[in-house]
Amino acid sequence: MVGQLFPRSFKTEYLTAVRGEGVYIYDSDGRKYLDGCSGALICNLGHCVPEIIQAIVDQLHKIEFAHTSRWRSESIAEAAKEMASLAPEGMDYVWFTCGGSESVEAALKLTRQFFVERDGGESTKRIIISRWNSYHGSTIGTMGVGGSVPRRRIYAPLFKENPKISAPYYYRCPDAISEEEFGKRCALELEATIKRVGPKNVSCFIAEPIVGSTVGALVPPDNYWPLIREICTKYDVLLIADEVMTGMGRTGKNFCLEHWGVKPDIIATAKGMAAGYVPTGGVVASNYIAETIRNGSGAFTHGHTYTGNPMSGAATAAVIKYMKQHHLVEHVAQLEHKLGDGLKKIGNENPMVGDVRGKGFMWGFELVKDKKTKVPFEKAAGAANLAMKECLARGLVIYPGGGMVDWINGDNFLIAPPLVTTEEQIDELLEKLEEGLLAASRKLM
């Protein structure tokens, strides 16, 4: 038998990507698609940027791999300096991984080791609090803290469960209260859970600043994150920001929590770090955490074969230099309203769009059967997937998700173009999206 690729789905008919250029992907038939979701919010610089490719090729000619148990790499040291230059003050230590799941696992293990070393070799702080309707990775460990039920359901017997609180999902708030009141309610749920479990047992709270594919760019009320920070500090609980999707300029800030003036203890990030050119992720740790380990055992008891490999370092350093040279974070902040206002206009006019939300170049659409009642489509209708297919037919790639309303029903998709997207390309995106959603609504409504 001839060898066969094991696809993500045997029931999906895939296009073949043969070439990328800027914000576009070309298939085997020569058709051109605007990458309206940056792959999976990873291709922040677009495709086949010569400067990034050259940096990787140059590194290949020097050395492709040197294990971090014995060697230090110049490229990874340079990348750490570049990463720290983007992070909040006092977060100068960077641990490299190969992706988001690894970054979250490393952050959780770093938290545990920090408390063990800080507390003299033993610590009761072991419980991780997270949120429902969250995604933190696909490993057994990260699925235990993630709260995306459709992704968890089949694997639930394999992982250790952790306490979870509600996501600040104001669009689905059943009570007639203000966003501020709702934000406070959701934040205080964390305090109540810490009290119930016992502060001495809780090590950290982990959450996405803006929820990604699980809910569709869910932006919390403005008072939410400052209250979360206060609660974590009050009860000696580390705050881990999962900035795998939201970091690296995606929302118009270096890291998303800056929008609310909040500094986490640890940042887990990936995706935009190397912008898809080399599988890369990272953990940015507060100085006091890293220095506790440096002055204690002296070693983080963790690692993978490809941790801190030279290729990741070359790609990450080149990506950050490119971002700075072309002022991409500022570019996103400047064009946020053009993109956001255009998307909201489409949402207001389309009969099946219930909500449009987001920041920077990260926006989500929630699709509903009825705008007034917010009743979702049944899962069998496949509303988000149909929207994706209709947009693809018009040369636009979007990122569908679902199951956020009642763990079964609910449809959303993300719009998140590369950070280099121009005003003219935003106009093209909006035109294709409007046409695709209109065609989908005619088939569903």
Short mmCIF file of C-alpha atoms in Angstrom, two decimals:
data_model
loop_
_atom_site.label_atom_id
_atom_site.label_comp_id
_atom_site.label_asym_id
_atom_site.label_seq_id
_atom_site.Cartn_x
_atom_site.Cartn_y
_atom_site.Cartn_z
CA MET A 1 0.00 0.00 0.00
CA VAL A 2 1.22 3.49 -0.84
CA GLY A 3 1.93 5.70 2.18
CA GLN A 4 -0.92 8.02 3.14
CA LEU A 5 -1.01 11.35 4.90
CA PHE A 6 -3.10 11.25 8.10
CA PRO A 7 -5.17 14.45 7.67
CA ARG A 8 -6.80 16.53 10.38
CA SER A 9 -10.13 15.35 8.97
CA PHE A 10 -10.92 12.55 6.56
CA LYS A 11 -14.21 14.32 5.77
CA THR A 12 -12.72 17.58 4.55
CA GLU A 13 -11.75 18.31 0.97
CA TYR A 14 -8.58 20.35 1.26
CA LEU A 15 -7.15 22.93 -1.09
CA THR A 16 -3.45 22.59 -1.86
CA ALA A 17 -1.36 25.62 -0.94
CA VAL A 18 1.56 25.90 -3.34
CA ARG A 19 2.80 29.45 -2.83
CA GLY A 20 2.51 32.42 -0.52
CA GLU A 21 3.27 36.06 -1.21
CA GLY A 22 2.55 38.87 1.22
CA VAL A 23 -0.99 38.54 2.55
CA TYR A 24 -1.98 36.06 -0.17
CA ILE A 25 -1.92 32.27 -0.61
CA TYR A 26 -2.12 30.58 -4.03
CA ASP A 27 -3.59 27.10 -4.58
CA SER A 28 -2.63 24.40 -7.09
CA ASP A 29 -5.15 25.79 -9.59
CA GLY A 30 -3.56 29.24 -9.46
CA ARG A 31 -6.38 30.82 -7.42
CA LYS A 32 -5.46 33.65 -5.07
CA TYR A 33 -6.76 33.93 -1.48
CA LEU A 34 -6.42 36.81 0.95
CA ASP A 35 -5.23 35.25 4.22
CA GLY A 36 -7.80 36.93 6.44
CA CYS A 37 -6.83 34.96 9.55
CA SER A 38 -3.03 34.79 9.17
CA GLY A 39 -3.21 30.99 9.03
CA ALA A 40 -4.22 30.62 12.67
CA LEU A 41 -3.19 34.11 13.80
CA ILE A 42 0.42 33.13 13.26
CA CYS A 43 1.58 34.56 9.89
CA ASN A 44 1.84 38.08 11.27
CA LEU A 45 4.25 39.29 8.60
CA GLY A 46 2.52 37.58 5.72
CA HIS A 47 4.13 34.91 3.57
CA CYS A 48 7.65 34.53 2.18
CA VAL A 49 9.20 37.75 3.49
CA PRO A 50 12.75 37.76 2.03
CA GLU A 51 14.43 39.22 5.14
CA ILE A 52 13.08 36.50 7.42
CA ILE A 53 13.91 33.71 4.99
CA GLN A 54 17.46 35.03 4.59
CA ALA A 55 17.99 35.15 8.36
CA ILE A 56 16.93 31.50 8.63
CA VAL A 57 19.13 30.46 5.69
CA ASP A 58 22.09 32.29 7.19
CA GLN A 59 21.58 30.43 10.47
CA LEU A 60 21.38 27.09 8.62
CA HIS A 61 24.81 27.79 7.17
CA LYS A 62 26.17 28.38 10.70
CA ILE A 63 24.56 25.60 12.74
CA GLU A 64 21.07 24.09 12.66
CA PHE A 65 20.94 22.52 16.13
CA ALA A 66 22.85 22.48 19.40
CA HIS A 67 21.24 20.94 22.48
CA THR A 68 20.64 23.46 25.27
CA SER A 69 21.87 21.04 27.94
CA ARG A 70 25.40 21.65 26.66
CA TRP A 71 25.41 24.63 24.30
CA ARG A 72 24.43 28.27 24.24
CA SER A 73 23.32 29.69 20.90
CA GLU A 74 24.03 33.27 19.83
CA SER A 75 20.79 33.46 17.86
CA ILE A 76 18.61 32.41 20.78
CA ALA A 77 20.39 34.87 23.11
CA GLU A 78 19.71 37.66 20.61
CA ALA A 79 16.08 36.55 20.32
CA ALA A 80 15.70 36.65 24.12
CA LYS A 81 16.92 40.26 24.17
CA GLU A 82 14.49 41.19 21.40
CA MET A 83 11.58 39.48 23.18
CA ALA A 84 12.39 41.18 26.48
CA SER A 85 12.42 44.54 24.69
CA LEU A 86 8.72 44.04 23.91
CA ALA A 87 7.72 42.79 27.37
CA PRO A 88 6.71 44.89 30.39
CA GLU A 89 9.49 46.27 32.56
CA GLY A 90 10.90 43.70 34.97
CA MET A 91 10.21 40.75 32.67
CA ASP A 92 13.66 40.09 31.22
CA TYR A 93 13.88 36.30 31.22
CA VAL A 94 12.70 34.30 28.20
CA TRP A 95 12.37 30.52 27.92
CA PHE A 96 11.91 29.24 24.38
CA THR A 97 9.59 26.45 23.23
CA CYS A 98 8.28 25.12 19.92
CA GLY A 99 4.69 26.37 20.15
CA GLY A 100 1.77 27.51 22.25
CA SER A 101 0.94 24.26 24.02
CA GLU A 102 4.56 23.88 25.11
CA SER A 103 4.63 27.51 26.27
CA VAL A 104 1.58 27.04 28.49
CA GLU A 105 2.95 23.79 29.96
CA ALA A 106 6.30 25.46 30.63
CA ALA A 107 4.56 28.41 32.33
CA LEU A 108 2.56 26.09 34.59
CA LYS A 109 5.64 24.06 35.55
CA LEU A 110 7.65 27.24 36.13
CA THR A 111 4.93 28.46 38.48
CA ARG A 112 5.04 25.24 40.50
CA GLN A 113 8.83 25.21 40.73
CA PHE A 114 8.90 28.86 41.75
CA PHE A 115 6.65 28.25 44.75
CA VAL A 116 8.53 25.09 45.77
CA GLU A 117 11.85 26.95 45.75
CA ARG A 118 10.46 30.11 47.30
CA ASP A 119 8.84 28.18 50.12
CA GLY A 120 11.93 26.20 51.06
CA GLY A 121 11.57 23.01 49.04
CA GLU A 122 7.92 22.24 49.72
CA SER A 123 4.72 24.04 48.81
CA THR A 124 1.01 23.32 48.93
CA LYS A 125 0.46 25.69 46.01
CA ARG A 126 -0.43 23.33 43.17
CA ILE A 127 -3.97 24.14 41.97
CA ILE A 128 -4.41 25.98 38.68
CA ILE A 129 -7.55 28.06 38.12
CA SER A 130 -8.63 28.82 34.57
CA ARG A 131 -11.86 29.64 32.71
CA TRP A 132 -14.53 27.86 30.75
CA ASN A 133 -14.60 28.67 27.04
CA SER A 134 -10.83 28.94 26.95
CA TYR A 135 -8.14 27.25 24.90
CA HIS A 136 -4.63 26.72 26.24
CA GLY A 137 -3.28 23.92 24.09
CA SER A 138 -3.73 20.37 22.86
CA THR A 139 -1.47 18.35 25.16
CA ILE A 140 -2.99 16.32 27.99
CA GLY A 141 -1.67 18.82 30.54
CA THR A 142 -2.94 21.94 28.79
CA MET A 143 -6.33 20.37 28.04
CA GLY A 144 -6.82 19.94 31.78
CA VAL A 145 -6.69 23.72 32.24
CA GLY A 146 -8.43 24.56 28.97
CA GLY A 147 -12.18 25.07 28.99
CA SER A 148 -13.19 24.37 25.39
CA VAL A 149 -15.64 21.54 25.96
CA PRO A 150 -15.94 20.36 22.32
CA ARG A 151 -12.16 19.89 22.24
CA ARG A 152 -12.01 18.30 25.70
CA ARG A 153 -14.94 15.91 25.63
CA ILE A 154 -13.34 12.80 24.14
CA TYR A 155 -10.09 13.15 26.11
CA ALA A 156 -11.52 14.12 29.51
CA PRO A 157 -10.75 10.73 31.14
CA LEU A 158 -7.04 11.26 30.44
CA PHE A 159 -6.32 14.51 32.23
CA LYS A 160 -6.43 16.00 35.70
CA GLU A 161 -9.28 18.48 36.12
CA ASN A 162 -8.74 21.95 37.54
CA PRO A 163 -11.23 24.54 38.88
CA LYS A 164 -12.70 26.88 36.28
CA ILE A 165 -14.60 30.15 36.45
CA SER A 166 -16.85 31.81 33.87
CA ALA A 167 -15.44 33.73 30.94
CA PRO A 168 -16.49 37.44 30.78
CA TYR A 169 -18.94 36.70 27.94
CA TYR A 170 -21.09 39.83 28.17
CA TYR A 171 -23.00 39.17 24.93
CA ARG A 172 -24.47 36.08 26.62
CA CYS A 173 -25.07 37.68 30.03
CA PRO A 174 -28.63 36.69 31.04
CA ASP A 175 -29.14 39.71 33.33
CA ALA A 176 -29.80 43.33 32.44
CA ILE A 177 -26.66 44.73 34.06
CA SER A 178 -23.95 47.07 32.79
CA GLU A 179 -20.65 45.86 31.35
CA GLU A 180 -18.91 47.24 34.42
CA GLU A 181 -21.13 45.32 36.79
CA PHE A 182 -20.68 42.18 34.72
CA GLY A 183 -16.90 42.58 34.63
CA LYS A 184 -16.81 42.90 38.41
CA ARG A 185 -19.07 39.84 38.82
CA CYS A 186 -16.80 37.70 36.65
CA ALA A 187 -13.63 38.87 38.39
CA LEU A 188 -15.07 38.25 41.86
CA GLU A 189 -15.82 34.68 40.78
CA LEU A 190 -12.05 34.17 40.81
CA GLU A 191 -11.81 35.45 44.37
CA ALA A 192 -14.66 33.18 45.48
CA THR A 193 -12.98 30.16 43.89
CA ILE A 194 -9.63 30.96 45.52
CA LYS A 195 -11.36 31.22 48.90
CA ARG A 196 -13.23 27.96 48.35
CA VAL A 197 -10.12 26.01 47.34
CA GLY A 198 -7.90 27.78 49.86
CA PRO A 199 -5.33 30.46 48.90
CA LYS A 200 -2.51 28.30 50.25
CA ASN A 201 -3.35 25.69 47.62
CA VAL A 202 -3.71 27.91 44.54
CA SER A 203 -0.61 28.52 42.44
CA CYS A 204 -1.93 30.53 39.49
CA PHE A 205 -4.75 31.84 37.38
CA ILE A 206 -4.30 31.50 33.61
CA ALA A 207 -6.44 33.16 30.96
CA GLU A 208 -6.34 34.69 27.49
CA PRO A 209 -6.57 38.53 27.62
CA ILE A 210 -8.94 38.31 24.63
CA VAL A 211 -10.38 34.84 24.10
CA GLY A 212 -9.44 33.50 20.67
CA SER A 213 -11.01 30.79 18.56
CA THR A 214 -13.05 29.26 21.37
CA VAL A 215 -15.48 32.20 21.54
CA GLY A 216 -14.32 34.48 18.76
CA ALA A 217 -12.25 37.47 19.97
CA LEU A 218 -14.09 37.85 23.28
CA VAL A 219 -13.06 41.22 24.75
CA PRO A 220 -13.79 41.61 28.50
CA PRO A 221 -15.23 44.72 30.14
CA ASP A 222 -12.54 47.30 30.88
CA ASN A 223 -12.62 46.82 34.65
CA TYR A 224 -12.15 43.04 34.44
CA TRP A 225 -8.38 42.66 34.12
CA PRO A 226 -7.39 45.30 36.71
CA LEU A 227 -9.65 43.53 39.23
CA ILE A 228 -8.17 40.14 38.32
CA ARG A 229 -4.68 41.54 38.91
CA GLU A 230 -5.69 42.87 42.34
CA ILE A 231 -7.19 39.54 43.36
CA CYS A 232 -4.14 37.54 42.28
CA THR A 233 -1.81 39.86 44.18
CA LYS A 234 -4.01 39.78 47.29
CA TYR A 235 -3.98 35.98 47.53
CA ASP A 236 -0.36 35.30 46.42
CA VAL A 237 -1.50 33.74 43.15
CA LEU A 238 0.56 34.16 39.99
CA LEU A 239 -1.20 35.65 36.98
CA ILE A 240 -0.31 33.87 33.72
CA ALA A 241 -1.37 35.66 30.56
CA ASP A 242 -1.88 33.26 27.68
CA GLU A 243 -0.81 35.61 24.88
CA VAL A 244 -0.23 32.87 22.32
CA MET A 245 -2.74 34.51 19.97
CA THR A 246 -2.95 38.03 21.35
CA GLY A 247 0.75 38.82 21.73
CA MET A 248 3.39 40.16 19.35
CA GLY A 249 1.41 43.19 18.20
CA ARG A 250 -1.77 41.41 17.16
CA THR A 251 -4.10 43.79 19.07
CA GLY A 252 -2.15 47.01 18.54
CA LYS A 253 0.04 46.60 21.62
CA ASN A 254 3.15 44.48 22.10
CA PHE A 255 1.11 42.31 24.46
CA CYS A 256 -2.63 42.56 24.88
CA LEU A 257 -2.82 43.13 28.65
CA GLU A 258 -1.18 46.52 28.06
CA HIS A 259 -4.59 47.77 26.89
CA TRP A 260 -5.71 47.64 30.54
CA GLY A 261 -2.41 48.64 32.16
CA VAL A 262 -2.03 45.20 33.70
CA LYS A 263 1.30 43.41 34.17
CA PRO A 264 1.15 39.62 34.54
CA ASP A 265 3.71 37.54 36.41
CA ILE A 266 4.29 35.23 33.43
CA ILE A 267 3.46 35.53 29.73
CA ALA A 268 3.02 32.41 27.60
CA THR A 269 3.24 33.25 23.92
CA ALA A 270 3.99 31.73 20.49
CA LYS A 271 2.46 32.10 16.99
CA GLY A 272 3.61 35.62 16.02
CA MET A 273 7.01 35.19 17.71
CA ALA A 274 8.49 33.59 14.60
CA ALA A 275 5.43 34.37 12.45
CA GLY A 276 5.12 30.83 11.09
CA TYR A 277 8.64 30.61 9.66
CA VAL A 278 9.92 28.20 12.34
CA PRO A 279 7.80 26.44 15.03
CA THR A 280 8.48 28.67 18.03
CA GLY A 281 6.96 29.72 21.34
CA GLY A 282 8.14 31.24 24.57
CA VAL A 283 7.60 32.05 28.21
CA VAL A 284 8.48 35.53 29.46
CA ALA A 285 9.01 35.45 33.22
CA SER A 286 9.16 38.21 35.80
CA ASN A 287 12.68 38.72 37.07
CA TYR A 288 11.83 37.72 40.62
CA ILE A 289 10.58 34.32 39.43
CA ALA A 290 13.66 33.48 37.39
CA GLU A 291 16.01 34.84 40.04
CA THR A 292 14.36 32.73 42.75
CA ILE A 293 15.29 29.64 40.76
CA ARG A 294 18.72 31.01 39.82
CA ASN A 295 19.51 31.64 43.49
CA GLY A 296 17.95 28.34 44.60
CA SER A 297 18.43 25.08 42.72
CA GLY A 298 19.89 26.96 39.77
CA ALA A 299 17.98 25.05 37.08
CA PHE A 300 14.46 24.94 35.66
CA THR A 301 13.54 21.25 35.78
CA HIS A 302 11.97 21.18 32.34
CA GLY A 303 12.86 21.00 28.67
CA HIS A 304 12.27 19.48 25.24
CA THR A 305 14.77 18.46 22.60
CA TYR A 306 14.08 21.52 20.46
CA THR A 307 13.85 23.99 23.33
CA GLY A 308 15.83 27.10 22.44
CA ASN A 309 17.07 25.79 19.10
CA PRO A 310 19.17 28.12 16.90
CA MET A 311 16.61 28.21 14.09
CA SER A 312 13.88 29.53 16.40
CA GLY A 313 16.28 32.17 17.64
CA ALA A 314 17.17 33.36 14.15
CA ALA A 315 13.54 33.53 13.07
CA THR A 316 12.31 35.28 16.22
CA ALA A 317 15.04 37.91 16.23
CA ALA A 318 14.47 38.62 12.53
CA VAL A 319 10.69 38.88 12.99
CA ILE A 320 10.94 41.35 15.88
CA LYS A 321 13.51 43.49 14.05
CA TYR A 322 11.21 43.55 11.02
CA MET A 323 8.26 44.56 13.24
CA LYS A 324 10.26 47.42 14.72
CA GLN A 325 11.71 48.57 11.40
CA HIS A 326 8.27 48.73 9.78
CA HIS A 327 6.43 50.00 12.92
CA LEU A 328 3.89 47.21 12.64
CA VAL A 329 2.42 47.53 16.15
CA GLU A 330 1.71 51.20 15.45
CA HIS A 331 0.40 50.29 12.00
CA VAL A 332 -2.16 47.93 13.55
CA ALA A 333 -3.24 50.56 16.08
CA GLN A 334 -3.66 53.12 13.30
CA LEU A 335 -5.80 50.86 11.10
CA GLU A 336 -7.81 49.26 13.92
CA HIS A 337 -10.81 51.54 13.40
CA LYS A 338 -10.86 51.14 9.63
CA LEU A 339 -10.96 47.36 9.98
CA GLY A 340 -13.21 47.28 13.04
CA ASP A 341 -15.72 49.83 11.76
CA GLY A 342 -15.94 48.01 8.44
CA LEU A 343 -16.50 44.67 10.14
CA LYS A 344 -19.17 46.10 12.46
CA LYS A 345 -21.00 47.61 9.49
CA ILE A 346 -21.10 44.20 7.80
CA GLY A 347 -22.32 42.64 11.04
CA ASN A 348 -25.09 45.20 11.49
CA GLU A 349 -26.38 44.64 7.98
CA ASN A 350 -26.16 40.85 7.84
CA PRO A 351 -29.20 39.00 9.32
CA MET A 352 -27.18 36.17 10.89
CA VAL A 353 -24.46 38.18 12.66
CA GLY A 354 -25.25 38.63 16.32
CA ASP A 355 -22.09 40.29 17.55
CA VAL A 356 -18.80 41.67 16.22
CA ARG A 357 -16.02 42.27 18.75
CA GLY A 358 -12.27 42.66 18.91
CA LYS A 359 -9.20 44.89 19.03
CA GLY A 360 -6.42 45.72 16.60
CA PHE A 361 -6.24 43.06 13.90
CA MET A 362 -8.12 40.43 15.95
CA TRP A 363 -11.90 40.41 15.45
CA GLY A 364 -14.63 37.86 16.01
CA PHE A 365 -18.10 37.33 14.53
CA GLU A 366 -20.79 35.43 16.44
CA LEU A 367 -23.43 33.94 14.15
CA VAL A 368 -27.03 33.50 15.36
CA LYS A 369 -30.34 32.32 13.99
CA ASP A 370 -32.11 35.34 15.46
CA LYS A 371 -30.47 38.70 16.21
CA LYS A 372 -33.06 39.75 18.83
CA THR A 373 -33.20 36.56 20.87
CA LYS A 374 -29.55 35.56 20.20
CA VAL A 375 -30.67 31.98 19.62
CA PRO A 376 -27.73 30.13 18.03
CA PHE A 377 -27.83 27.90 15.00
CA GLU A 378 -28.00 24.18 15.73
CA LYS A 379 -24.65 22.46 15.40
CA ALA A 380 -25.93 20.42 12.45
CA ALA A 381 -26.41 23.61 10.43
CA GLY A 382 -22.64 24.17 10.37
CA ALA A 383 -23.07 27.95 10.10
CA ALA A 384 -19.42 28.92 10.73
CA ASN A 385 -18.12 26.30 8.31
CA LEU A 386 -20.59 27.40 5.66
CA ALA A 387 -19.44 31.00 6.11
CA MET A 388 -15.85 29.83 5.70
CA LYS A 389 -16.67 27.95 2.47
CA GLU A 390 -18.55 30.89 0.98
CA CYS A 391 -15.67 33.23 1.81
CA LEU A 392 -13.15 30.77 0.37
CA ALA A 393 -15.16 30.67 -2.84
CA ARG A 394 -14.60 34.44 -3.06
CA GLY A 395 -10.90 34.29 -2.26
CA LEU A 396 -10.90 35.02 1.49
CA VAL A 397 -9.70 32.75 4.30
CA ILE A 398 -11.39 33.06 7.73
CA TYR A 399 -11.01 30.99 10.93
CA PRO A 400 -14.21 29.21 12.12
CA GLY A 401 -14.98 27.99 15.65
CA GLY A 402 -17.98 26.88 17.67
CA GLY A 403 -19.66 25.22 20.63
CA MET A 404 -19.32 28.23 22.92
CA VAL A 405 -23.00 28.80 23.78
CA ASP A 406 -23.97 25.54 25.48
CA TRP A 407 -20.90 23.35 24.80
CA ILE A 408 -22.61 22.02 21.64
CA ASN A 409 -24.19 24.89 19.70
CA GLY A 410 -22.73 28.24 18.81
CA ASP A 411 -20.85 29.50 15.73
CA ASN A 412 -18.10 32.08 15.46
CA PHE A 413 -15.17 32.94 13.26
CA LEU A 414 -12.09 35.12 13.51
CA ILE A 415 -10.90 37.84 11.16
CA ALA A 416 -7.21 38.47 11.82
CA PRO A 417 -5.18 39.52 8.77
CA PRO A 418 -1.37 39.82 8.82
CA LEU A 419 -0.06 42.89 10.61
CA VAL A 420 1.35 44.17 7.30
CA THR A 421 -2.11 44.41 5.70
CA THR A 422 -2.66 47.74 3.92
CA GLU A 423 -5.74 49.97 3.74
CA GLU A 424 -6.44 48.75 0.21
CA GLN A 425 -6.20 45.12 1.31
CA ILE A 426 -8.58 45.82 4.20
CA ASP A 427 -11.07 47.13 1.64
CA GLU A 428 -10.62 43.93 -0.36
CA LEU A 429 -11.12 41.82 2.77
CA LEU A 430 -14.30 43.67 3.69
CA GLU A 431 -15.74 43.31 0.21
CA LYS A 432 -15.09 39.57 0.03
CA LEU A 433 -16.35 39.01 3.58
CA GLU A 434 -19.58 40.92 2.93
CA GLU A 435 -20.28 38.87 -0.18
CA GLY A 436 -19.41 35.57 1.51
CA LEU A 437 -21.56 36.20 4.57
CA LEU A 438 -24.48 37.35 2.46
CA ALA A 439 -24.32 34.14 0.42
CA ALA A 440 -24.13 32.06 3.61
CA SER A 441 -27.08 33.87 5.20
CA ARG A 442 -29.23 33.21 2.13
CA LYS A 443 -28.63 29.49 2.51
CA LEU A 444 -29.18 29.44 6.30
CA MET A 445 -31.95 31.96 7.01
#
